[in-house]
Each structure stands twice: as C-alpha cells, then as structure tokens.
mmCIF file of C-alpha atoms in Angstrom:
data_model
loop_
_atom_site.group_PDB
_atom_site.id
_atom_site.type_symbol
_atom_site.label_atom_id
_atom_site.label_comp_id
_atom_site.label_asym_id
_atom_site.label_seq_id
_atom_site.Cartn_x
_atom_site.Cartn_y
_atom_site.Cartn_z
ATOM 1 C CA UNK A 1 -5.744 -3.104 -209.518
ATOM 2 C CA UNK A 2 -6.567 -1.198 -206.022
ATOM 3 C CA UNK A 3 -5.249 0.216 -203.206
ATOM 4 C CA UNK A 4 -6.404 -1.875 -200.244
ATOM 5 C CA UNK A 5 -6.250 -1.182 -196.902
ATOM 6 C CA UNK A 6 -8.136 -2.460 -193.445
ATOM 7 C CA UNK A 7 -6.635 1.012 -192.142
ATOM 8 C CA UNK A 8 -9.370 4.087 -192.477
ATOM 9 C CA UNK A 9 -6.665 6.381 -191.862
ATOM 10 C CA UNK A 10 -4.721 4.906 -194.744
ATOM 11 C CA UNK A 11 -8.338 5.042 -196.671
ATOM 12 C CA UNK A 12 -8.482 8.442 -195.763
ATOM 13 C CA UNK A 13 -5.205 9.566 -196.642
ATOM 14 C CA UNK A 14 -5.265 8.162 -199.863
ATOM 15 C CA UNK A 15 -8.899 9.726 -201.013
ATOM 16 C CA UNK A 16 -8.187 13.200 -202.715
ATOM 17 C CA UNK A 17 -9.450 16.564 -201.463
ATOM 18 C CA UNK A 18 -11.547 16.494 -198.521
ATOM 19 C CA UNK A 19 -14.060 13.905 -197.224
ATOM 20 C CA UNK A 20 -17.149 15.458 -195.643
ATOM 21 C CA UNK A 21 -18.381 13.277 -192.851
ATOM 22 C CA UNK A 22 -15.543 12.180 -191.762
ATOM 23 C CA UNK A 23 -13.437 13.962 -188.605
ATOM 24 C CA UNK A 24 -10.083 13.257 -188.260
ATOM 25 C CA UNK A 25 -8.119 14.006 -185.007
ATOM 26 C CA UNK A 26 -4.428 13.406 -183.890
ATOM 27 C CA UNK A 27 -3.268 13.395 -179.772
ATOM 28 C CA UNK A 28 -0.282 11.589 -177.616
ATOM 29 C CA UNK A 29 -0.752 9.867 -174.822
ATOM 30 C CA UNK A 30 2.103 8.567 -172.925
ATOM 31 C CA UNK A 31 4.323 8.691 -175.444
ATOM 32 C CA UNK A 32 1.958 7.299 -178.579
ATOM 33 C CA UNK A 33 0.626 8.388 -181.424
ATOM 34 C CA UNK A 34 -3.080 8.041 -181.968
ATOM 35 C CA UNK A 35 -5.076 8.924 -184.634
ATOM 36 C CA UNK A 36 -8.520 9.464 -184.564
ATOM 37 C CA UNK A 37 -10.842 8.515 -187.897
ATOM 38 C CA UNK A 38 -14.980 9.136 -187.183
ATOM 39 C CA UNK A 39 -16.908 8.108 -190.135
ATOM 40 C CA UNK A 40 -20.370 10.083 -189.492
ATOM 41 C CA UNK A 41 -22.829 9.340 -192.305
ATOM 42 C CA UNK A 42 -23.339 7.310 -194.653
ATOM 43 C CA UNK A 43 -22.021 8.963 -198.162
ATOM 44 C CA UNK A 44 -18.610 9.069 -196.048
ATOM 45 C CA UNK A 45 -18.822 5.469 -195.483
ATOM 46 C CA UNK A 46 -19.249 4.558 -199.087
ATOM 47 C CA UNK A 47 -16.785 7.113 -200.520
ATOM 48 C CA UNK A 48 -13.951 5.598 -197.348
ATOM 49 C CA UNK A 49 -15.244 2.185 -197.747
ATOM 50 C CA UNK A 50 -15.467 1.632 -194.084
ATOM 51 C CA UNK A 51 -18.853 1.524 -191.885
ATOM 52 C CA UNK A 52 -19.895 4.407 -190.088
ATOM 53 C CA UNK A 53 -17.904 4.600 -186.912
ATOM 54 C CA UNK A 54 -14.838 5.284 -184.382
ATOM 55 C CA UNK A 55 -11.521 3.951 -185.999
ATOM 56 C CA UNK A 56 -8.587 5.010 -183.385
ATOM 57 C CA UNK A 57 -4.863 3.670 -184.792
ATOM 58 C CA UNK A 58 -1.850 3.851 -182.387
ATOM 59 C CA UNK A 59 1.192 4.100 -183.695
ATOM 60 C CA UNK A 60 3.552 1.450 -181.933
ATOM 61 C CA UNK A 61 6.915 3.440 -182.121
ATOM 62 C CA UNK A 62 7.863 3.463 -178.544
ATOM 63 C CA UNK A 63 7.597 -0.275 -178.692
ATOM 64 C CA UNK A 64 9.303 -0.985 -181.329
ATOM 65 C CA UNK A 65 12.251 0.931 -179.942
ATOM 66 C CA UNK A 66 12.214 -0.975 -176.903
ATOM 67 C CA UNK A 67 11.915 1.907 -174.696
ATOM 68 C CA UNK A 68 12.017 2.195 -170.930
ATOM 69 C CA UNK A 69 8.219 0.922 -169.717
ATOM 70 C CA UNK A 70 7.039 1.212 -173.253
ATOM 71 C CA UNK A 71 4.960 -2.219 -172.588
ATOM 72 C CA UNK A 72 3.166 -1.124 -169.675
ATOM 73 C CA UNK A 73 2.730 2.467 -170.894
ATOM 74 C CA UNK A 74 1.362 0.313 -174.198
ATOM 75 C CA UNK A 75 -1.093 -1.505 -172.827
ATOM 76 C CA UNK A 76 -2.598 1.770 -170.554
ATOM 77 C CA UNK A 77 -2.556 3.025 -174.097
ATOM 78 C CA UNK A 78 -4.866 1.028 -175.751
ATOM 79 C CA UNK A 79 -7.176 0.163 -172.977
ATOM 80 C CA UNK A 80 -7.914 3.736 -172.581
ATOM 81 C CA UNK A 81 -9.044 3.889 -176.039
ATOM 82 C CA UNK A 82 -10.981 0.870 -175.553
ATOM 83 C CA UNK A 83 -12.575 1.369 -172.732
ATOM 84 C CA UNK A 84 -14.705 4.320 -174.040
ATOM 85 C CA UNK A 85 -16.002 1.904 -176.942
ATOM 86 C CA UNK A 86 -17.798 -0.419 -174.670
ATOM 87 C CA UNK A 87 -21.281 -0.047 -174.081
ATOM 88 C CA UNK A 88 -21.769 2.362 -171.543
ATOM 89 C CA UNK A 89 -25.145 1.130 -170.423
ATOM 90 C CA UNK A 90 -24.181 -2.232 -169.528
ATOM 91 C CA UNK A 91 -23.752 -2.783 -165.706
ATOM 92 C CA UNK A 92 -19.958 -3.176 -165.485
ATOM 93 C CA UNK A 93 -20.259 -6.554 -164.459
ATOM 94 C CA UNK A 94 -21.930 -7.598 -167.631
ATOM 95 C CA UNK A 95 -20.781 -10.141 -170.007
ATOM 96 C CA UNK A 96 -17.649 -9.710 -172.309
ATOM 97 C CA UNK A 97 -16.816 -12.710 -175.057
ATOM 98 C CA UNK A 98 -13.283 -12.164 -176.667
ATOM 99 C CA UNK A 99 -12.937 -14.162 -180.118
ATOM 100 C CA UNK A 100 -9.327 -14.740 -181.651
ATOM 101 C CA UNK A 101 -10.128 -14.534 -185.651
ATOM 102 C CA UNK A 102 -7.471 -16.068 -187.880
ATOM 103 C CA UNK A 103 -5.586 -19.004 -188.775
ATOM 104 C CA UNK A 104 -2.893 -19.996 -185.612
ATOM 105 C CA UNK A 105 -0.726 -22.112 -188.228
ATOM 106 C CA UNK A 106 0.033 -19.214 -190.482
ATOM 107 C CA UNK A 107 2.293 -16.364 -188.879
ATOM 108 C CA UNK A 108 1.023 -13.320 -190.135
ATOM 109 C CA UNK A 109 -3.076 -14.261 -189.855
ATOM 110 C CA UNK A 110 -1.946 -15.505 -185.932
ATOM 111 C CA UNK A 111 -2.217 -12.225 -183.878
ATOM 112 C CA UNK A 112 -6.430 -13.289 -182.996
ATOM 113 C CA UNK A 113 -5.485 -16.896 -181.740
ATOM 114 C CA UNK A 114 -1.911 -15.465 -179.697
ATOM 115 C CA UNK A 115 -3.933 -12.889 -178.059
ATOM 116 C CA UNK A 116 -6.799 -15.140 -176.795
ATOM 117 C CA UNK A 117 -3.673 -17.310 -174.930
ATOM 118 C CA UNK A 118 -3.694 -13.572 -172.593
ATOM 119 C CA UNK A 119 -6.823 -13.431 -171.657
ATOM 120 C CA UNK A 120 -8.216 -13.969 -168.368
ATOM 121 C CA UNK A 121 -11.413 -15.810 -168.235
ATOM 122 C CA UNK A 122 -13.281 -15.537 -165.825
ATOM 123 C CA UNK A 123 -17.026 -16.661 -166.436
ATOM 124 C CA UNK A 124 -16.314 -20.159 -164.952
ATOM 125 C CA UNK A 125 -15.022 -18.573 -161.678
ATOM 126 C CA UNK A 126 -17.652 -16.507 -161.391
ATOM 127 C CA UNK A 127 -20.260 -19.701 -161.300
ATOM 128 C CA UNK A 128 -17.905 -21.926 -159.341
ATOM 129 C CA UNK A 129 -16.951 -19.637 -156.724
ATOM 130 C CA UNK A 130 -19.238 -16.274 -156.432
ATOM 131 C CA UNK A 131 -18.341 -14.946 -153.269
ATOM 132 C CA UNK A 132 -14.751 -14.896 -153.954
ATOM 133 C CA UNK A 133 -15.664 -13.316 -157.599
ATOM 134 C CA UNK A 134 -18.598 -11.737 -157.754
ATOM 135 C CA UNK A 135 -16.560 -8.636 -158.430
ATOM 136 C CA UNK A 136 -14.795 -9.795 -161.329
ATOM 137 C CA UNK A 137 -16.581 -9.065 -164.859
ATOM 138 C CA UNK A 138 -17.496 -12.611 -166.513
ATOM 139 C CA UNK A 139 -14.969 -12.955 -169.591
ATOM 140 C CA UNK A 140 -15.252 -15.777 -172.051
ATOM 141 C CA UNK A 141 -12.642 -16.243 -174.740
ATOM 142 C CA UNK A 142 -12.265 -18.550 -178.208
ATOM 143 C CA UNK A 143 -10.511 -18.813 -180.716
ATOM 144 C CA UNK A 144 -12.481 -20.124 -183.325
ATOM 145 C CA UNK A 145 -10.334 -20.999 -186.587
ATOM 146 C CA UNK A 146 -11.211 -20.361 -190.163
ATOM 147 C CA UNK A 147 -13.454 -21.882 -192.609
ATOM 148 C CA UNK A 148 -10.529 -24.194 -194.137
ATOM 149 C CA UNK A 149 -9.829 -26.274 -190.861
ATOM 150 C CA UNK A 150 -13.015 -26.100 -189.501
ATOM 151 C CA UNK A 151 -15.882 -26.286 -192.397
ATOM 152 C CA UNK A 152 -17.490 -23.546 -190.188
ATOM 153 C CA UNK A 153 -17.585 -19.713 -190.885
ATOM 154 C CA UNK A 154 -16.294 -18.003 -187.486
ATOM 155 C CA UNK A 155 -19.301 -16.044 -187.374
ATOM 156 C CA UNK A 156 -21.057 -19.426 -187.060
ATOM 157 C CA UNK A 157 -19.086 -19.664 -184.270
ATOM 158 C CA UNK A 158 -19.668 -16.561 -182.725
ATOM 159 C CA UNK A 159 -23.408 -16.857 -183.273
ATOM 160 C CA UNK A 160 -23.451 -20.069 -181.429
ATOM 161 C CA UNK A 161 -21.353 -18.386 -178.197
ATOM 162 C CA UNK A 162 -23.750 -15.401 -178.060
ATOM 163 C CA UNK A 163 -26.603 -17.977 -177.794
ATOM 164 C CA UNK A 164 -24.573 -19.361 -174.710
ATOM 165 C CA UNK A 165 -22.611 -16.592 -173.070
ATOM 166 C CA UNK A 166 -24.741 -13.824 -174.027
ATOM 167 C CA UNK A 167 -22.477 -11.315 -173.892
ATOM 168 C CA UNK A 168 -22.644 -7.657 -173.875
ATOM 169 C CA UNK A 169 -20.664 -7.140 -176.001
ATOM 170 C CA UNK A 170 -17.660 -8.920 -178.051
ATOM 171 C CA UNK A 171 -14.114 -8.091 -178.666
ATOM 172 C CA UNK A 172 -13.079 -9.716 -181.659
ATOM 173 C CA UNK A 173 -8.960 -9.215 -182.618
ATOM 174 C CA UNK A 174 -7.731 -10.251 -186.218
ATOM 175 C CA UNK A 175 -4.501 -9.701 -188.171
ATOM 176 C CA UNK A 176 -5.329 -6.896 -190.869
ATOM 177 C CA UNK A 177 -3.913 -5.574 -194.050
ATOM 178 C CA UNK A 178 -2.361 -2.541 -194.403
ATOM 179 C CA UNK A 179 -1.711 -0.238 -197.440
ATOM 180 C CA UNK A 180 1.654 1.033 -196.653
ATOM 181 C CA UNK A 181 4.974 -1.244 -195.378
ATOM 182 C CA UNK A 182 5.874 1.365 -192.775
ATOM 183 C CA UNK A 183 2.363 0.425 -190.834
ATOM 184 C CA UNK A 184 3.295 -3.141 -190.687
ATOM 185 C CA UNK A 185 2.799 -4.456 -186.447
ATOM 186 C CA UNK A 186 3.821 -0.768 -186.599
ATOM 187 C CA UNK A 187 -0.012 0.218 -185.397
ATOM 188 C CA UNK A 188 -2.882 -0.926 -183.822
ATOM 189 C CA UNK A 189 -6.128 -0.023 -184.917
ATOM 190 C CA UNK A 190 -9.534 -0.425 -182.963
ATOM 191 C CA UNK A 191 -12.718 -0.013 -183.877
ATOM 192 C CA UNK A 192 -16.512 0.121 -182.833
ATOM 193 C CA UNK A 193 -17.579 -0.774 -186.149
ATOM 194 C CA UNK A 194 -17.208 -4.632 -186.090
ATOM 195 C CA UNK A 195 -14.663 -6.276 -189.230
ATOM 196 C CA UNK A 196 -15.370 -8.105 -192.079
ATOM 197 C CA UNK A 197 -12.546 -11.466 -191.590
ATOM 198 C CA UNK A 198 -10.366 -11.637 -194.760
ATOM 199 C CA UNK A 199 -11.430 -8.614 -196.213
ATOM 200 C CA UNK A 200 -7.802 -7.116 -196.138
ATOM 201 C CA UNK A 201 -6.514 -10.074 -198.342
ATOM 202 C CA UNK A 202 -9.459 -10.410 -200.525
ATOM 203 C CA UNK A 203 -11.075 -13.295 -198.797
ATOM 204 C CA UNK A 204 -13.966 -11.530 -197.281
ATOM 205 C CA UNK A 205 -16.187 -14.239 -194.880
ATOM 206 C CA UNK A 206 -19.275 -12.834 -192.726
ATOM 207 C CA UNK A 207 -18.942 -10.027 -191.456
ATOM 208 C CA UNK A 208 -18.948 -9.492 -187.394
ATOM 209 C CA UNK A 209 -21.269 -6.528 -186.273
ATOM 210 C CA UNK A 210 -23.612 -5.393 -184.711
ATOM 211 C CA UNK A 211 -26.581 -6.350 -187.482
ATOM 212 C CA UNK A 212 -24.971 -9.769 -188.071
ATOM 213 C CA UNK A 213 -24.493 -10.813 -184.163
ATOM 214 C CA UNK A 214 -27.051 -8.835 -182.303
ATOM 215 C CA UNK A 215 -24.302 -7.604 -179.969
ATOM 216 C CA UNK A 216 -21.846 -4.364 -180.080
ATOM 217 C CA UNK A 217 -18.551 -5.702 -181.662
ATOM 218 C CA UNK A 218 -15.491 -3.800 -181.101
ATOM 219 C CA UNK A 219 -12.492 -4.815 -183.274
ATOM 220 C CA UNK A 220 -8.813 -4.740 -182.347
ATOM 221 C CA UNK A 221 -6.552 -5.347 -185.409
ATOM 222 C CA UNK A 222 -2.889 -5.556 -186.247
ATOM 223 C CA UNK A 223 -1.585 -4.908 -189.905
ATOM 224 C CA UNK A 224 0.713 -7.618 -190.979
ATOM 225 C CA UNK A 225 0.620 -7.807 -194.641
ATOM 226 C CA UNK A 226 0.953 -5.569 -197.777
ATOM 227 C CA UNK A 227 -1.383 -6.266 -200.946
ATOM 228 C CA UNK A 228 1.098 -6.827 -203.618
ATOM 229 C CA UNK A 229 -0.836 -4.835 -205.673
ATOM 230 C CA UNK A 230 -0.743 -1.793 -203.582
ATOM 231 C CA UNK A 231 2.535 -2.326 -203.685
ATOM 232 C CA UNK A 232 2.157 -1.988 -206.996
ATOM 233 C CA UNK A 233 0.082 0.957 -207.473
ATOM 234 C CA UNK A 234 2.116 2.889 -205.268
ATOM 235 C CA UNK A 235 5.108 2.679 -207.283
ATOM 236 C CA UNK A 236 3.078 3.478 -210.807
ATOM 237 C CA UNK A 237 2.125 6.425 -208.917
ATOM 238 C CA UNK A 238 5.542 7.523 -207.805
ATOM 239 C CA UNK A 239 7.143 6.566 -211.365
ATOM 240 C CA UNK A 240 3.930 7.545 -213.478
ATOM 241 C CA UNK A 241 4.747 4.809 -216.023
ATOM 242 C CA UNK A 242 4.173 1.542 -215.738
ATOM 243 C CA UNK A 243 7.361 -0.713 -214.346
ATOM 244 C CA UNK A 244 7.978 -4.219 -215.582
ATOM 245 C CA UNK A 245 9.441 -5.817 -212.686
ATOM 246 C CA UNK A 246 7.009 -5.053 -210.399
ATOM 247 C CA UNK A 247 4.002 -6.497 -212.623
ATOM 248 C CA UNK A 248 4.089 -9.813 -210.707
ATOM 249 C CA UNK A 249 3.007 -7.996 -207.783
ATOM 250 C CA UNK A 250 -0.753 -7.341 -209.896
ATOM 251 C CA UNK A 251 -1.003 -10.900 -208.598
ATOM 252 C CA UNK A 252 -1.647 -13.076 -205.165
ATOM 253 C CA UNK A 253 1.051 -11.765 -203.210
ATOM 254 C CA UNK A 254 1.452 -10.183 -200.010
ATOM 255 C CA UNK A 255 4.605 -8.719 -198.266
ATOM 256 C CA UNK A 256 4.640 -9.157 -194.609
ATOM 257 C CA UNK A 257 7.996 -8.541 -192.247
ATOM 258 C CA UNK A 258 10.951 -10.804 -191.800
ATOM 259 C CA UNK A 259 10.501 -10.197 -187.824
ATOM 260 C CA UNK A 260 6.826 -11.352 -187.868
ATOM 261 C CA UNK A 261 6.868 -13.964 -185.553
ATOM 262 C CA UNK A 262 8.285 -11.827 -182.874
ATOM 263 C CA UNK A 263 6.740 -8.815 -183.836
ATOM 264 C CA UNK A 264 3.221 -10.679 -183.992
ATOM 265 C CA UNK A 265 3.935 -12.268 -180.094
ATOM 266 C CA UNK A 266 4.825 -8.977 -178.677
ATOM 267 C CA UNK A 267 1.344 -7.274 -180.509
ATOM 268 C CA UNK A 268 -0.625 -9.703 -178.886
ATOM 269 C CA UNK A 269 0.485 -9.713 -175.609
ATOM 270 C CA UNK A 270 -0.205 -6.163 -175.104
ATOM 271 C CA UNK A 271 -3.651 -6.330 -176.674
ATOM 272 C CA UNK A 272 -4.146 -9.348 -174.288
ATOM 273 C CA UNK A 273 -3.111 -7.050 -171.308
ATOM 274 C CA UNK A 274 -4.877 -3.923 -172.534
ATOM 275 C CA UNK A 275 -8.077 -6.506 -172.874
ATOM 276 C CA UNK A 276 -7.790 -7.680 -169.217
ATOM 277 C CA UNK A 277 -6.579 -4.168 -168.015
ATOM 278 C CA UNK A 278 -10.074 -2.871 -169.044
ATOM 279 C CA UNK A 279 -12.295 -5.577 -168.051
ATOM 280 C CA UNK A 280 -10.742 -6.285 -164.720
ATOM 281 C CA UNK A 281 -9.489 -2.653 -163.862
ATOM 282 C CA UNK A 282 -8.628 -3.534 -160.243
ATOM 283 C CA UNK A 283 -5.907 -6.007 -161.519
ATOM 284 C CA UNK A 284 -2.505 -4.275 -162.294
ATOM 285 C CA UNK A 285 -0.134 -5.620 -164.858
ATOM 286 C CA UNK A 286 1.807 -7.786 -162.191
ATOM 287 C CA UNK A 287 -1.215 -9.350 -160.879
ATOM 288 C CA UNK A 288 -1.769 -10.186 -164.463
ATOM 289 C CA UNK A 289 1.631 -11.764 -165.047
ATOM 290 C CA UNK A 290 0.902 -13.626 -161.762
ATOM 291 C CA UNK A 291 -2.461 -14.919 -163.152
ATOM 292 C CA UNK A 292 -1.464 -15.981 -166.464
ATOM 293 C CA UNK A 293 1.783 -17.331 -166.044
#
C-alpha cells in the first residue's frame, strides 16, 4: 500500500524532513492561491517521484464559492502561469497542438476531452484565409481517446499529429489523482514536465514529454479521484493501528465527488479560456464567448 498522488506538492508534503533540490514557493494573485513546486536535479526527482521541473497548483477556492468575477479572474489566473512555460524562443506565431487525454464516457477521466470542446482552432483559418489571420497563432486541437476504445496508445496519436502539425509545442490536459479529498477539482496543477496518462490510477500508458514526442509538453491537470488506498493509509496513520472497515479500500477503488459532473464542466471551461487567453492574447473573454458559442 502507497500514498499516490499526481500532485508534487502533495508528494512534497508528504516526504519527511527536507528535500534538497526542490524549491517550494507560495503567492496570490487575484484572489488565488498558487503554489510553486521546482524539482532541480535529479536525486530530488527520484526521492519526489516527479521529473525535474516547474509544477505550479492553484487552488480553486474563489471558484468554488462562486464569487463575484471569480471565472474571469480564473482564467487570467492560470494563463499567466502558463504563459511563462511556453517556449520562449518560438516566434509567437508558432505552432501550438492542444490534446484532450482521457476517456469522454467516464465523468471523472473527462476534464481532457471537455476542455478541447473550448478551444479555438485556428490552423485551418490561418491556410484558408491569411490575410484576415495571419495574426492569429495556428492552434490545432484533439482529443484522442484511450487505448480501450481506440486500440491506439494516445501517444501514438500525438506522435502522428506532431508529424503533421508540427507544433512548437503541445498542451496536453488530463484528469489526475490526488492524495488528499480536500484537493478534489479543488486545484489545478500545470506543469512543464510533460505526464505520464493513468499514472494517478495505476494504469500508467506512454508517457508525453519532451524525450518521447520531440516537442516541449506542458501539462494542465485536474484532480478528480482519491486512491482508495491513500485513503487508507491516511487513516492508519491518524489511528496508528490498523482499522477493519476501511481494509476494502487496500483494493481498486477510487473516491471522486458527488458534484463531478458539474465540477468537471466548470474546470474545463476555464482551462479552455485560460488556453485561448494565452495563445490568442488580443481576444478578451467576450470575444471568446462570441467565437465559441
């Protein structure tokens, strides 16, 4: 039995004493909570069990409240964390492909295919009609299953794209798994070190980086399930004997909100936004509405 978590900050948290290579940073902005994890080197990698890299994790609070212009304020939010994670040498009219991960049919593994239906793509335009959009960074967008419906791993997929599109970079979004129930569509984390599909539930596919893809892969996630077992772990640790009732959770379970279907719309469409507010900067969030509606 383990504690598993796609969250470094939750990795972090629960390593004891401190962990050098790794700098850890909290800040606000607008409202938000963001959290900072940079794993620096490689012993820190292996002792976190996360690839070297920038983890940022905003905490959705304001959100969930429903506060006055929380969604807007949102989706500034995270596109000012992504912005900075996109290749910085890369003309700004270069390429961008945006891959959904996940299965559409189940709820909780939904938030990559949901958030690829608020994306603006724009490649096509570009080619059809360049004097009207030569301004307008080419965006391609898919959302490319899992191996059960399709018989082909998504990386397959996104290997085949890259031929075509050659992007600059992708932007792949997935559903995650988090280590703690209060972090459930509760945070957003993003990432310049790529994601390994599946690995949150214990059905790790190919992983989606930089090595495996030949591109930079920035990955925007969304915890929406709890390991049973770290469920169960937590509770050993809290009662420091074993508890009887619980031991079904040492199996295939996972714990995931009774609100997800909202909760899992809402996350997506201000990823979607916060996507399209970074690669088309000049477009504000009612232009946006207007464009995707």
């Amino acid at each position: 039995m383990a504690f598993r978590t796609d969250l470094a900050r939750e990795a972090l948290a629960h390593l004891s004493g401190d962990c050098p290579g790794v700098r850890q940073s909290t800040r606000t902005l607008s409202g938000f909570s963001v959290d900072c994890v940079e794993v620096l080197d490689r012993a820190a990698s292996e002792r976190l069990g996360k690839p070297r890299g920038v983890y940022c994790t905003m905490e959705l609070d304001p959100l969930t409240r429903r506060e006055s212009q929380a969604f807007p304020r949102a989706v500034e939010v995270l596109s000012a964390l992504l912005s900075p994670l996109l290749p910085q040498r890369a003309p700004d009219d270069a390429p961008i492909l945006v891959i959904g991960l996940g299965n559409r049919a189940i709820t909780p593994d939904a938030v990559g295919p949901l958030t690829v239906q608020h994306i603006l793509v724009t490649r096509h335009l570009r080619r059809q009609m360049p004097e009207q959009f030569s301004s307008w960074r080419p965006v391609s967008a898919a959302a490319v299953g899992v191996l059960g419906q399709t018989g082909v791993e998504a990386a397959e997929f996104a290997r085949g794209l890259c031929q075509s599109v050659q992007p600059a970079a992708i932007i792949a979004v997935d559903a995650l798994a988090a280590g703690r129930l209060s972090h459930l569509t509760r945070t957003i984390q993003i990432t310049d070190a790529g994601i390994v599909p599946g690995s949150g539930v214990g059905n790790a596919r190919a992983a989606f980086n930089q090595d495996t893809l030949g591109v930079p892969v920035i990955a925007i996630g969304l915890p929406t399930v709890v390991d049973g077992a770290s469920l169960l772990w937590q509770a050993r640790q809290a009662a420091g004997t074993a508890c009887p009732a619980l031991e079904e959770l040492d199996g295939p379970v996972f714990v995931t909100p009774r609100e997800i279907d909202q909760q899992v719309r809402d996350a997506a469409r201000v990823i979607g936004y916060a996507v399209n507010r970074t690669l088309q900067p000049h477009l504000s969030l009612s232009d946006l509405d207007l464009l995707l509606s």
